[in-house]
Tab-separated table of C-alpha atoms and ligand atoms in Angstrom:
chain	number	residue	atom	x	y	z
U	1	MET	CA	-6.807	-29.421	-23.295
U	2	PRO	CA	-9.462	-26.817	-24.165
U	3	LYS	CA	-10.071	-23.871	-21.872
U	4	GLN	CA	-12.938	-24.596	-19.488
U	5	GLU	CA	-15.356	-21.669	-19.432
U	6	PHE	CA	-16.977	-20.674	-16.162
U	7	PRO	CA	-20.025	-22.951	-15.805
U	8	PHE	CA	-22.412	-20.865	-13.670
U	9	PRO	CA	-25.000	-18.235	-14.681
U	10	MET	CA	-25.029	-14.595	-13.582
U	11	PRO	CA	-25.122	-14.523	-9.772
U	12	ASN	CA	-27.932	-13.166	-7.600
U	13	GLY	CA	-27.344	-10.152	-5.365
U	14	TRP	CA	-26.699	-6.409	-5.258
U	15	PHE	CA	-24.182	-5.272	-7.844
U	16	CYS	CA	-22.723	-1.904	-8.698
U	17	VAL	CA	-23.933	-0.234	-11.882
U	18	THR	CA	-21.846	2.926	-11.546
U	19	ARG	CA	-20.884	5.657	-9.092
U	20	VAL	CA	-23.507	7.997	-7.645
U	21	GLY	CA	-21.808	11.055	-9.182
U	22	ASP	CA	-21.652	9.555	-12.680
U	23	ILE	CA	-25.303	10.224	-13.418
U	24	GLN	CA	-26.545	13.770	-12.959
U	25	ASN	CA	-30.173	14.862	-12.698
U	26	GLY	CA	-31.825	14.510	-16.107
U	27	GLU	CA	-29.077	12.257	-17.448
U	28	SER	CA	-29.190	8.655	-18.708
U	29	LYS	CA	-26.387	6.204	-19.564
U	30	PRO	CA	-26.104	2.697	-21.059
U	31	PHE	CA	-24.560	-0.225	-19.168
U	32	THR	CA	-24.270	-3.970	-19.588
U	33	PHE	CA	-25.375	-5.484	-16.294
U	34	CYS	CA	-25.505	-9.247	-15.735
U	35	GLU	CA	-25.633	-9.951	-19.491
U	36	LYS	CA	-28.466	-7.460	-19.993
U	37	GLU	CA	-28.463	-4.059	-21.661
U	38	VAL	CA	-29.794	-1.533	-19.148
U	39	VAL	CA	-30.356	2.198	-18.927
U	40	ALA	CA	-29.469	3.964	-15.689
U	41	PHE	CA	-31.055	7.399	-15.377
U	42	ARG	CA	-31.751	10.109	-12.862
U	43	THR	CA	-34.992	12.063	-12.966
U	44	GLU	CA	-35.082	15.869	-12.817
U	45	SER	CA	-35.784	15.612	-9.066
U	46	GLY	CA	-32.807	13.258	-8.538
U	47	LYS	CA	-34.399	9.805	-8.243
U	48	VAL	CA	-32.357	7.023	-9.796
U	49	SER	CA	-33.597	4.079	-11.853
U	50	VAL	CA	-31.967	1.091	-13.531
U	51	MET	CA	-34.213	-0.324	-16.213
U	52	ASP	CA	-34.135	-2.752	-19.088
U	53	ALA	CA	-32.713	-0.685	-21.967
U	54	TYR	CA	-35.386	-1.863	-24.387
U	55	CYS	CA	-38.719	-0.018	-24.292
U	56	GLY	CA	-41.338	-2.575	-23.240
U	57	TYR	CA	-43.644	-1.443	-26.075
U	58	SER	CA	-41.414	-0.718	-29.067
U	59	GLY	CA	-38.064	-2.320	-28.254
U	60	ILE	CA	-36.336	1.021	-28.872
U	61	ASN	CA	-33.096	1.226	-26.873
U	62	LEU	CA	-33.850	3.845	-24.211
U	63	ALA	CA	-30.190	4.049	-23.199
U	64	ILE	CA	-29.317	5.257	-26.696
U	65	SER	CA	-32.474	6.981	-27.964
U	66	GLY	CA	-34.454	7.774	-24.798
U	67	LYS	CA	-34.434	11.068	-22.911
U	68	VAL	CA	-35.216	11.865	-19.303
U	69	ASP	CA	-38.394	13.937	-19.141
U	70	GLY	CA	-39.338	15.156	-15.652
U	71	GLU	CA	-39.762	12.030	-13.521
U	72	THR	CA	-39.833	9.655	-16.498
U	73	ILE	CA	-37.747	8.454	-19.416
U	74	ASN	CA	-39.296	9.158	-22.786
U	75	SER	CA	-39.171	6.602	-25.584
U	76	PRO	CA	-39.016	8.493	-28.874
U	77	LYS	CA	-41.294	7.845	-31.846
U	78	HIS	CA	-44.390	6.938	-29.770
U	79	GLY	CA	-43.757	9.391	-26.941
U	80	ILE	CA	-44.202	6.656	-24.352
U	81	LYS	CA	-42.975	7.806	-20.950
U	82	TRP	CA	-41.802	5.259	-18.392
U	83	ASN	CA	-41.851	5.831	-14.637
U	84	ILE	CA	-38.804	4.810	-12.609
U	85	ASP	CA	-40.572	1.595	-11.565
U	86	GLY	CA	-41.016	0.608	-15.219
U	87	SER	CA	-44.739	1.347	-15.381
U	88	CYS	CA	-46.120	3.374	-18.255
U	89	ALA	CA	-46.771	7.014	-17.300
U	90	GLU	CA	-48.078	8.385	-20.571
U	91	ILE	CA	-48.575	7.578	-24.242
U	92	GLY	CA	-47.879	10.291	-26.824
U	93	LYS	CA	-50.986	11.978	-28.254
U	94	ASP	CA	-51.627	11.091	-31.904
U	95	SER	CA	-49.047	8.305	-31.674
U	96	GLY	CA	-51.596	5.716	-32.711
U	97	VAL	CA	-50.561	3.507	-29.805
U	98	PRO	CA	-53.623	1.758	-28.287
U	99	LYS	CA	-54.343	2.730	-24.702
U	100	GLU	CA	-53.919	-0.919	-23.628
U	101	ALA	CA	-50.220	-0.169	-23.962
U	102	MET	CA	-50.558	1.613	-20.589
U	103	GLU	CA	-50.550	-1.906	-19.067
U	104	VAL	CA	-47.191	-2.769	-20.607
U	105	LYS	CA	-44.143	-2.611	-18.330
U	106	THR	CA	-40.439	-2.218	-18.923
U	107	PHE	CA	-38.486	-4.284	-16.409
U	108	SER	CA	-37.053	-2.088	-13.667
U	109	TYR	CA	-34.378	-3.418	-11.312
U	110	PRO	CA	-34.666	-2.740	-7.575
U	111	CYS	CA	-31.950	-0.142	-7.043
U	112	GLN	CA	-30.469	2.066	-4.338
U	113	GLU	CA	-27.682	4.559	-3.710
U	114	LEU	CA	-25.321	3.650	-0.898
U	115	ASN	CA	-21.612	3.968	-0.044
U	116	GLY	CA	-21.149	6.256	-3.071
U	117	PHE	CA	-22.456	3.742	-5.603
U	118	ILE	CA	-25.647	2.973	-7.508
U	119	TRP	CA	-26.569	-0.647	-6.820
U	120	ALA	CA	-29.084	-2.772	-8.690
U	121	TRP	CA	-30.473	-6.101	-7.571
U	122	HIS	CA	-30.025	-8.970	-10.007
U	123	HIS	CA	-31.861	-12.244	-9.557
U	124	LEU	CA	-31.831	-14.799	-12.343
U	125	LEU	CA	-35.440	-15.774	-11.547
U	126	LYS	CA	-36.450	-12.119	-10.994
U	127	GLU	CA	-37.107	-12.665	-7.290
U	128	GLU	CA	-37.174	-9.639	-4.975
U	129	PRO	CA	-34.145	-8.689	-2.843
U	130	TYR	CA	-33.738	-11.021	0.114
U	131	PHE	CA	-30.756	-9.301	1.730
U	132	GLU	CA	-29.381	-5.807	2.261
U	133	ILE	CA	-25.951	-4.298	1.977
U	134	PRO	CA	-25.003	-2.042	4.891
U	135	ALA	CA	-23.965	1.611	4.982
U	136	ILE	CA	-20.198	1.373	5.465
U	137	ASP	CA	-18.650	3.864	7.846
U	138	GLY	CA	-16.603	6.488	5.983
U	139	PHE	CA	-18.485	6.333	2.675
U	140	ASN	CA	-21.729	8.071	3.533
U	141	GLY	CA	-20.690	11.653	4.150
U	142	GLU	CA	-18.733	11.328	7.419
U	143	ASP	CA	-15.628	13.429	6.832
U	144	SER	CA	-14.249	14.584	10.183
U	145	LYS	CA	-11.958	11.590	10.674
U	146	TRP	CA	-11.303	10.543	7.073
U	147	GLY	CA	-8.998	11.976	4.428
U	148	LYS	CA	-9.600	12.276	0.703
U	149	GLU	CA	-11.492	9.500	-1.075
U	150	HIS	CA	-9.521	7.716	-3.827
U	151	HIS	CA	-11.356	6.001	-6.688
U	152	TYR	CA	-10.213	3.219	-9.014
U	153	GLU	CA	-11.976	1.223	-11.714
U	154	TYR	CA	-10.870	-2.073	-13.254
U	155	HIS	CA	-12.266	-4.043	-16.196
U	156	ILE	CA	-11.379	-7.652	-15.615
U	157	ASN	CA	-11.705	-10.540	-18.047
U	158	THR	CA	-13.223	-13.036	-15.677
U	159	VAL	CA	-16.193	-13.566	-13.365
U	160	LEU	CA	-16.611	-12.331	-9.785
U	161	GLN	CA	-16.284	-15.800	-8.287
U	162	GLU	CA	-12.801	-16.247	-9.779
U	163	ILE	CA	-11.774	-12.788	-8.541
U	164	ALA	CA	-13.067	-13.390	-5.009
U	165	GLU	CA	-11.611	-16.899	-4.865
U	166	ASN	CA	-8.196	-15.359	-5.361
U	167	ASP	CA	-8.331	-13.825	-1.873
U	168	VAL	CA	-8.905	-17.269	-0.393
U	169	ASP	CA	-5.892	-18.642	-2.248
U	170	GLN	CA	-3.196	-17.962	0.333
U	171	ALA	CA	-0.410	-19.431	-1.794
U	172	HIS	CA	-0.688	-16.702	-4.442
U	173	PHE	CA	0.222	-13.735	-2.202
U	174	PRO	CA	3.978	-14.378	-1.995
U	175	LYS	CA	4.203	-15.839	-5.521
U	176	VAL	CA	2.159	-13.271	-7.473
U	177	HIS	CA	2.476	-10.172	-5.300
U	178	GLY	CA	5.785	-10.745	-3.547
U	179	SER	CA	4.008	-9.953	-0.275
U	180	PRO	CA	3.636	-12.004	2.892
U	181	SER	CA	0.640	-14.327	2.806
U	182	LEU	CA	-2.377	-13.280	4.834
U	183	PRO	CA	-2.855	-15.918	7.490
U	184	GLU	CA	-6.585	-15.378	7.691
U	185	THR	CA	-8.743	-16.862	10.354
U	186	GLU	CA	-11.348	-19.379	9.398
U	187	ALA	CA	-14.110	-17.440	7.637
U	188	ILE	CA	-17.126	-16.481	9.738
U	189	ILE	CA	-20.119	-17.252	7.565
U	190	ASP	CA	-23.700	-16.205	8.227
U	191	GLY	CA	-25.913	-16.755	5.191
U	192	ILE	CA	-24.909	-14.269	2.495
U	193	TYR	CA	-22.350	-12.640	4.827
U	194	ARG	CA	-18.726	-13.743	5.053
U	195	LYS	CA	-15.986	-12.264	7.206
U	196	THR	CA	-12.296	-12.975	7.656
U	197	ILE	CA	-9.816	-11.345	10.008
U	198	ALA	CA	-6.065	-11.500	9.457
U	199	GLU	CA	-3.163	-10.294	11.551
U	200	THR	CA	-0.968	-9.130	8.706
U	201	LEU	CA	2.667	-8.162	8.600
U	202	MET	CA	3.036	-5.295	6.137
U	203	ASN	CA	5.999	-3.837	4.328
U	204	PRO	CA	4.992	-0.209	3.625
U	205	ASN	CA	7.295	-0.051	0.580
U	206	ASN	CA	6.325	-3.410	-0.927
U	207	ASP	CA	6.821	-4.151	-4.644
U	208	SER	CA	3.348	-2.849	-5.597
U	209	VAL	CA	3.919	0.650	-4.184
U	210	SER	CA	5.065	3.253	-6.739
U	211	GLU	CA	8.426	4.843	-6.021
U	212	GLU	CA	6.824	8.268	-5.490
U	213	PHE	CA	4.767	6.969	-2.568
U	214	HIS	CA	7.569	5.152	-0.733
U	215	VAL	CA	7.707	6.144	2.931
U	216	ALA	CA	10.844	7.403	4.666
U	217	ASP	CA	10.692	4.786	7.435
U	218	PRO	CA	10.290	1.363	5.796
U	219	SER	CA	9.846	-0.579	9.075
U	220	MET	CA	7.410	-3.477	8.857
U	221	PHE	CA	4.312	-3.286	11.020
U	222	THR	CA	1.391	-5.512	11.917
U	223	THR	CA	-2.214	-4.571	11.229
U	224	THR	CA	-5.536	-6.286	11.800
U	225	PHE	CA	-7.114	-6.656	8.383
U	226	THR	CA	-10.846	-7.382	8.201
U	227	ARG	CA	-12.647	-8.351	5.023
U	228	GLU	CA	-16.452	-8.499	4.957
U	229	SER	CA	-18.557	-9.617	2.003
U	230	TRP	CA	-22.273	-9.206	1.416
U	231	GLY	CA	-22.817	-11.583	-1.465
U	232	LEU	CA	-20.447	-11.334	-4.424
U	233	GLY	CA	-21.094	-7.659	-5.185
U	234	CYS	CA	-20.063	-5.729	-2.082
U	235	VAL	CA	-16.877	-6.130	-0.064
U	236	GLY	CA	-15.724	-3.864	2.764
U	237	LEU	CA	-12.103	-3.873	3.960
U	238	HIS	CA	-10.756	-2.307	7.117
U	239	MET	CA	-7.241	-2.071	8.549
U	240	VAL	CA	-6.648	-0.730	12.030
U	241	ASN	CA	-3.719	0.087	14.279
U	242	LEU	CA	-1.599	1.545	11.477
U	243	PRO	CA	1.500	3.473	12.600
U	244	ILE	CA	1.078	7.255	12.809
U	245	ASP	CA	4.712	7.722	13.831
U	246	GLU	CA	7.435	5.576	15.420
U	247	THR	CA	5.618	5.229	18.721
U	248	THR	CA	1.958	5.974	17.978
U	249	PHE	CA	-0.474	3.585	16.337
U	250	GLY	CA	-4.152	3.967	15.517
U	251	GLY	CA	-4.379	4.967	11.850
U	252	GLU	CA	-7.100	3.276	9.827
U	253	PHE	CA	-7.732	2.286	6.210
U	254	ILE	CA	-11.151	1.558	4.721
U	255	MET	CA	-12.217	0.385	1.319
U	256	VAL	CA	-15.339	-0.647	-0.556
U	257	ASN	CA	-15.054	-2.979	-3.527
U	258	ALA	CA	-18.275	-2.605	-5.524
U	259	SER	CA	-18.419	-5.164	-8.318
U	260	CYS	CA	-20.533	-5.789	-11.367
U	261	PRO	CA	-20.812	-8.975	-13.399
U	262	VAL	CA	-20.923	-7.612	-16.952
U	263	ASP	CA	-21.284	-11.013	-18.582
U	264	ASN	CA	-19.844	-14.500	-18.236
U	265	LYS	CA	-16.342	-13.292	-19.168
U	266	ASN	CA	-16.158	-9.711	-17.913
U	267	SER	CA	-16.506	-7.892	-14.612
U	268	THR	CA	-16.084	-4.310	-13.500
U	269	LEU	CA	-14.647	-3.524	-10.072
U	270	ARG	CA	-15.020	-0.050	-8.596
U	271	TRP	CA	-12.925	0.680	-5.536
U	272	SER	CA	-13.153	3.546	-3.066
U	273	MET	CA	-10.362	3.857	-0.517
U	274	ARG	CA	-9.726	6.224	2.381
U	275	VAL	CA	-7.388	6.512	5.318
U	276	THR	CA	-7.704	8.525	8.486
U	277	LYS	CA	-6.282	12.053	8.309
U	278	ASP	CA	-3.502	11.167	10.790
U	279	ILE	CA	-1.765	8.925	8.209
U	280	GLU	CA	-2.974	10.610	5.029
U	281	ASP	CA	0.230	12.478	4.239
U	282	GLU	CA	2.585	9.527	3.920
U	283	LEU	CA	1.807	5.932	4.916
U	284	GLY	CA	-1.836	6.175	3.847
U	285	MET	CA	-0.970	6.926	0.239
U	286	ALA	CA	1.597	4.092	0.171
U	287	ILE	CA	-1.121	1.657	1.316
U	288	ILE	CA	-3.706	2.957	-1.163
U	289	ASP	CA	-1.274	2.956	-4.092
U	290	GLY	CA	0.038	-0.524	-3.208
U	291	ILE	CA	-3.457	-1.997	-3.112
U	292	ALA	CA	-4.517	-0.220	-6.315
U	293	ASN	CA	-1.471	-1.610	-8.158
U	294	GLY	CA	-1.541	-5.067	-6.563
U	295	VAL	CA	-4.546	-6.153	-8.608
U	296	LEU	CA	-2.567	-5.524	-11.811
U	297	ASP	CA	-0.419	-8.554	-10.931
U	298	ASP	CA	-3.507	-10.765	-10.866
U	299	MET	CA	-5.045	-9.503	-14.095
U	300	PRO	CA	-2.861	-11.393	-16.625
U	301	ILE	CA	-3.657	-14.607	-14.734
U	302	TRP	CA	-7.415	-13.941	-14.794
U	303	ASP	CA	-7.262	-13.029	-18.497
U	304	HIS	CA	-6.234	-16.528	-19.504
U	305	LYS	CA	-7.358	-18.809	-16.697
U	306	SER	CA	-9.432	-21.943	-17.252
U	307	TYR	CA	-12.038	-22.958	-14.682
U	308	VAL	CA	-11.076	-25.990	-12.571
U	309	ALA	CA	-14.149	-27.709	-11.203
U	310	GLN	CA	-12.448	-29.551	-8.343
U	311	PRO	CA	-9.094	-28.177	-7.368
U	312	ILE	CA	-6.931	-30.739	-5.597
U	313	LEU	CA	-6.079	-29.276	-2.221
U	314	CYS	CA	-3.357	-30.268	0.165
U	315	ASP	CA	-5.592	-30.277	3.224
U	316	GLY	CA	-8.799	-31.824	1.967
U	317	ASP	CA	-11.783	-29.561	2.474
U	318	GLY	CA	-9.676	-26.394	2.480
U	319	PRO	CA	-10.759	-22.767	2.277
U	320	ILE	CA	-11.328	-22.849	-1.495
U	321	ASN	CA	-13.923	-25.606	-1.268
U	322	LYS	CA	-15.560	-23.868	1.703
U	323	PHE	CA	-15.617	-20.651	-0.290
U	324	ARG	CA	-17.200	-22.419	-3.277
U	325	LYS	CA	-19.858	-23.897	-1.037
U	326	TRP	CA	-20.695	-20.402	0.297
U	327	VAL	CA	-20.758	-18.882	-3.173
U	328	SER	CA	-23.000	-21.614	-4.617
U	329	GLN	CA	-25.992	-20.030	-2.827
U	330	PHE	CA	-25.882	-17.085	-5.268
U	331	TYR	CA	-26.645	-19.137	-8.377
U	332	SER	CA	-30.152	-20.059	-9.461
U	333	ASP	CA	-30.862	-22.874	-11.874
U	334	PRO	CA	-30.825	-21.329	-15.374
U	335	LEU	CA	-33.412	-23.898	-16.527
U	336	GLN	CA	-35.948	-22.179	-14.255
U	337	ALA	CA	-35.230	-18.707	-15.636
U	338	ARG	CA	-37.902	-17.078	-17.765
P	1	FE2	FE1	-3.997	-11.279	-5.772
């Protein structure tokens, strides 16, 4: 039986291009974003832009050959300068380029900086953003309660839908991760937003946690684990009521999963994780390390998986089919794409 490739186009929504700190003022970098080559750059004054990599006039790859010049990116050879919105700012003197070229545009993606990431809006039909992602508490400069921020990046050989569907697949937690399953509540769905809450029994020294981060007291504990998604690109996770010592509870864990569909076979996940200072020294690092390593168990499965259009489920219209119904809203018809 041949491998079934994922049948849907690049999804619509806000997706992460890179981290805020990865592009300094005056710097530009190439990325593949939703099957397109793009240039992400920051002007001298600090404004960020994510633009089609190919100069709208000459086709020169701005991510490779362009240079940030003041508030624009300069396409070499003709000295055409592009504003951050993709409009033409200036044509090089004596370049021989007709002044009508001032009307030409290079496609610029709506973009924003939030939660420590640079996000760009992708819509297959180039429609404007129709939802927002929120500022997530703990990732926008609030430091009094939170410990150090830990960053991870994963390149995964599958699409975001397959990765997200994994969390809905309760059966895989004990089998793949050797951890208790997460008996999540029925998902709360409101348009592009999806939320699940799980009362989870946790083993602080579970199989995913590196030896060096094992805690002295390996007692199991229960935490309330909330997962919120804004489309397929932004997920926020929150655990509360974590043990601070044998009798005190109230530690917290937060995480943002900022994802990017690279193309129909590759995705990049960027994770930021933090715990409150009261559990930072021991339990917090065990949780962070366990989560960071847990995804490594899933990766060999994703690398080789075939897409199954209609999984047979024990209980009829189970969570996977409900998840697929929710996710279907993020795909436009490729036949309508220009
Ligand atoms: Fe997993």
